[in-house]
Amino acid sequence: SHARRSTNGIAIPSWLANPGKVLMKSHVRTSKYSPLVEEVDLIEANPEYALIRRANGKEVTVSLKHLAPTGDSSIFGREESTGQDHSFESDRAVPHVSEVPVIESNSFPNPVLTEEQRRSQRERKLPLYLQDYISK
């Protein structure tokens, strides 16, 4: 990975500059249902490595490429403050039972098999590679 350069030297992202919660990739998983990331506490970071504290209290130095910022919860807060209703129920209104039209069963003709219906006259054979397995 390349260092982030600025006019004053090397810079680190703002979410790494302050201690707090970050996500760390889990390299050892007991099953495919184990989480891919775990939430850890960031203690301090430099342009290449970070010191983190796991949930069990163990402090570990990890590479920055294994860390990611936690999701921004303010995104959901802004959506509510705009007053827009984004619910799926309003888009798909279910009609009342009395509004649903009743379809009579006599309106659809039942297909009846007749002797005049055309059938394929092609002779069906097994593939040639299966001829060795046919018992006569």
mmCIF file of C-alpha atoms in Angstrom:
data_model
loop_
_atom_site.group_PDB
_atom_site.id
_atom_site.type_symbol
_atom_site.label_atom_id
_atom_site.label_comp_id
_atom_site.label_asym_id
_atom_site.label_seq_id
_atom_site.Cartn_x
_atom_site.Cartn_y
_atom_site.Cartn_z
ATOM 1 C CA SER A 1 0.000 0.000 0.000
ATOM 2 C CA HIS A 2 1.136 3.520 -0.715
ATOM 3 C CA ALA A 3 1.516 6.160 1.949
ATOM 4 C CA ARG A 4 -0.972 9.013 1.859
ATOM 5 C CA ARG A 5 1.094 12.102 1.252
ATOM 6 C CA SER A 6 0.187 15.666 2.051
ATOM 7 C CA THR A 7 2.013 18.961 1.799
ATOM 8 C CA ASN A 8 3.306 18.517 5.359
ATOM 9 C CA GLY A 9 4.408 14.896 4.967
ATOM 10 C CA ILE A 10 2.395 11.717 5.438
ATOM 11 C CA ALA A 11 -1.240 11.925 6.532
ATOM 12 C CA ILE A 12 -3.555 9.330 8.031
ATOM 13 C CA PRO A 13 -7.342 9.211 7.634
ATOM 14 C CA SER A 14 -9.392 11.164 10.145
ATOM 15 C CA TRP A 15 -11.028 8.033 11.579
ATOM 16 C CA LEU A 16 -7.551 6.754 12.534
ATOM 17 C CA ALA A 17 -6.422 10.044 14.073
ATOM 18 C CA ASN A 18 -8.759 9.766 17.078
ATOM 19 C CA PRO A 19 -9.172 6.765 19.398
ATOM 20 C CA GLY A 20 -12.511 4.986 19.160
ATOM 21 C CA LYS A 21 -14.316 1.997 17.696
ATOM 22 C CA VAL A 22 -13.083 0.545 14.367
ATOM 23 C CA LEU A 23 -13.656 -2.708 12.491
ATOM 24 C CA MET A 24 -10.876 -5.277 12.136
ATOM 25 C CA LYS A 25 -10.859 -8.166 9.661
ATOM 26 C CA SER A 26 -10.934 -11.606 11.293
ATOM 27 C CA HIS A 27 -8.341 -13.853 9.653
ATOM 28 C CA VAL A 28 -9.104 -16.965 11.698
ATOM 29 C CA ARG A 29 -12.746 -18.021 11.603
ATOM 30 C CA THR A 30 -14.097 -21.210 13.166
ATOM 31 C CA SER A 31 -16.842 -21.585 10.550
ATOM 32 C CA LYS A 32 -18.229 -19.801 7.536
ATOM 33 C CA TYR A 33 -20.918 -18.324 9.791
ATOM 34 C CA SER A 34 -18.385 -16.544 12.008
ATOM 35 C CA PRO A 35 -18.303 -12.772 11.452
ATOM 36 C CA LEU A 36 -15.844 -11.425 8.882
ATOM 37 C CA VAL A 37 -14.993 -8.410 11.038
ATOM 38 C CA GLU A 38 -14.949 -7.647 14.733
ATOM 39 C CA GLU A 39 -15.383 -4.311 16.435
ATOM 40 C CA VAL A 40 -12.269 -3.258 18.366
ATOM 41 C CA ASP A 41 -11.044 -0.150 20.198
ATOM 42 C CA LEU A 42 -8.378 1.899 18.438
ATOM 43 C CA ILE A 43 -5.774 3.124 20.920
ATOM 44 C CA GLU A 44 -3.296 4.825 18.580
ATOM 45 C CA ALA A 45 -2.188 4.657 14.949
ATOM 46 C CA ASN A 46 0.745 5.655 12.767
ATOM 47 C CA PRO A 47 0.852 5.642 8.924
ATOM 48 C CA GLU A 48 1.536 1.867 8.803
ATOM 49 C CA TYR A 49 0.318 0.187 12.003
ATOM 50 C CA ALA A 50 -2.291 0.616 14.719
ATOM 51 C CA LEU A 51 -2.495 -0.471 18.337
ATOM 52 C CA ILE A 52 -5.943 -1.896 19.078
ATOM 53 C CA ARG A 53 -7.697 -3.462 22.069
ATOM 54 C CA ARG A 54 -9.858 -6.527 21.379
ATOM 55 C CA ALA A 55 -13.101 -7.355 23.198
ATOM 56 C CA ASN A 56 -11.229 -9.726 25.556
ATOM 57 C CA GLY A 57 -8.888 -6.874 26.625
ATOM 58 C CA LYS A 58 -5.809 -8.045 24.701
ATOM 59 C CA GLU A 59 -3.824 -5.252 23.014
ATOM 60 C CA VAL A 60 -2.415 -6.077 19.575
ATOM 61 C CA THR A 61 -0.539 -4.205 16.847
ATOM 62 C CA VAL A 62 -2.119 -4.706 13.409
ATOM 63 C CA SER A 63 -1.582 -3.380 9.907
ATOM 64 C CA LEU A 64 -3.825 -0.526 8.789
ATOM 65 C CA LYS A 65 -5.011 -2.532 5.782
ATOM 66 C CA HIS A 66 -6.919 -4.820 8.167
ATOM 67 C CA LEU A 67 -8.861 -1.920 9.704
ATOM 68 C CA ALA A 68 -11.940 -0.072 8.477
ATOM 69 C CA PRO A 69 -14.098 2.694 9.930
ATOM 70 C CA THR A 70 -17.365 1.738 11.578
ATOM 71 C CA GLY A 71 -20.558 2.665 9.779
ATOM 72 C CA ASP A 72 -21.841 6.203 10.141
ATOM 73 C CA SER A 73 -25.090 6.057 12.128
ATOM 74 C CA SER A 74 -25.900 9.676 11.226
ATOM 75 C CA ILE A 75 -26.882 8.569 7.701
ATOM 76 C CA PHE A 76 -30.060 7.029 9.055
ATOM 77 C CA GLY A 77 -30.750 10.027 11.268
ATOM 78 C CA ARG A 78 -30.653 12.414 8.280
ATOM 79 C CA GLU A 79 -33.202 10.309 6.419
ATOM 80 C CA GLU A 80 -35.738 10.658 9.224
ATOM 81 C CA SER A 81 -35.193 14.396 9.546
ATOM 82 C CA THR A 82 -36.077 15.054 5.888
ATOM 83 C CA GLY A 83 -39.632 13.902 6.506
ATOM 84 C CA GLN A 84 -39.667 11.565 3.518
ATOM 85 C CA ASP A 85 -41.451 8.254 3.958
ATOM 86 C CA HIS A 86 -39.437 5.432 2.397
ATOM 87 C CA SER A 87 -41.558 2.536 3.596
ATOM 88 C CA PHE A 88 -42.303 -0.284 1.197
ATOM 89 C CA GLU A 89 -45.838 -0.724 2.508
ATOM 90 C CA SER A 90 -46.963 2.636 1.129
ATOM 91 C CA ASP A 91 -45.749 1.679 -2.367
ATOM 92 C CA ARG A 92 -47.544 -1.652 -2.403
ATOM 93 C CA ALA A 93 -50.985 -0.967 -1.078
ATOM 94 C CA VAL A 94 -53.008 -4.164 -0.703
ATOM 95 C CA PRO A 95 -56.568 -3.752 -2.040
ATOM 96 C CA HIS A 96 -59.461 -4.538 0.254
ATOM 97 C CA VAL A 97 -61.207 -7.880 -0.309
ATOM 98 C CA SER A 98 -64.339 -6.194 -1.660
ATOM 99 C CA GLU A 99 -62.264 -4.376 -4.333
ATOM 100 C CA VAL A 100 -60.720 -7.552 -5.812
ATOM 101 C CA PRO A 101 -62.628 -8.654 -8.946
ATOM 102 C CA VAL A 102 -64.065 -12.164 -8.905
ATOM 103 C CA ILE A 103 -63.147 -14.276 -11.940
ATOM 104 C CA GLU A 104 -65.688 -16.884 -12.898
ATOM 105 C CA SER A 105 -64.362 -20.360 -13.563
ATOM 106 C CA ASN A 106 -66.478 -20.719 -16.751
ATOM 107 C CA SER A 107 -64.567 -17.964 -18.558
ATOM 108 C CA PHE A 108 -61.464 -20.150 -19.097
ATOM 109 C CA PRO A 109 -61.891 -23.180 -21.372
ATOM 110 C CA ASN A 110 -60.477 -26.432 -20.034
ATOM 111 C CA PRO A 111 -58.081 -28.078 -22.474
ATOM 112 C CA VAL A 112 -59.424 -31.511 -23.338
ATOM 113 C CA LEU A 113 -57.156 -34.097 -24.919
ATOM 114 C CA THR A 114 -58.610 -35.331 -28.162
ATOM 115 C CA GLU A 115 -57.492 -38.049 -30.545
ATOM 116 C CA GLU A 116 -56.940 -35.512 -33.315
ATOM 117 C CA GLN A 117 -54.084 -33.815 -31.486
ATOM 118 C CA ARG A 118 -50.824 -34.157 -33.312
ATOM 119 C CA ARG A 119 -48.105 -36.223 -31.668
ATOM 120 C CA SER A 120 -44.457 -36.401 -32.629
ATOM 121 C CA GLN A 121 -43.647 -39.314 -34.923
ATOM 122 C CA ARG A 122 -39.920 -39.174 -34.219
ATOM 123 C CA GLU A 123 -38.366 -42.420 -33.094
ATOM 124 C CA ARG A 124 -36.564 -41.865 -29.824
ATOM 125 C CA LYS A 125 -33.255 -43.620 -29.259
ATOM 126 C CA LEU A 126 -30.731 -43.624 -26.460
ATOM 127 C CA PRO A 127 -27.439 -41.825 -27.131
ATOM 128 C CA LEU A 128 -24.771 -43.947 -28.825
ATOM 129 C CA TYR A 129 -22.382 -43.803 -25.894
ATOM 130 C CA LEU A 130 -24.946 -45.705 -23.786
ATOM 131 C CA GLN A 131 -25.313 -48.648 -26.211
ATOM 132 C CA ASP A 132 -22.720 -50.712 -24.329
ATOM 133 C CA TYR A 133 -24.879 -50.612 -21.202
ATOM 134 C CA ILE A 134 -28.126 -51.838 -22.769
ATOM 135 C CA SER A 135 -28.986 -55.398 -21.804
ATOM 136 C CA LYS A 136 -30.982 -57.292 -24.413
#
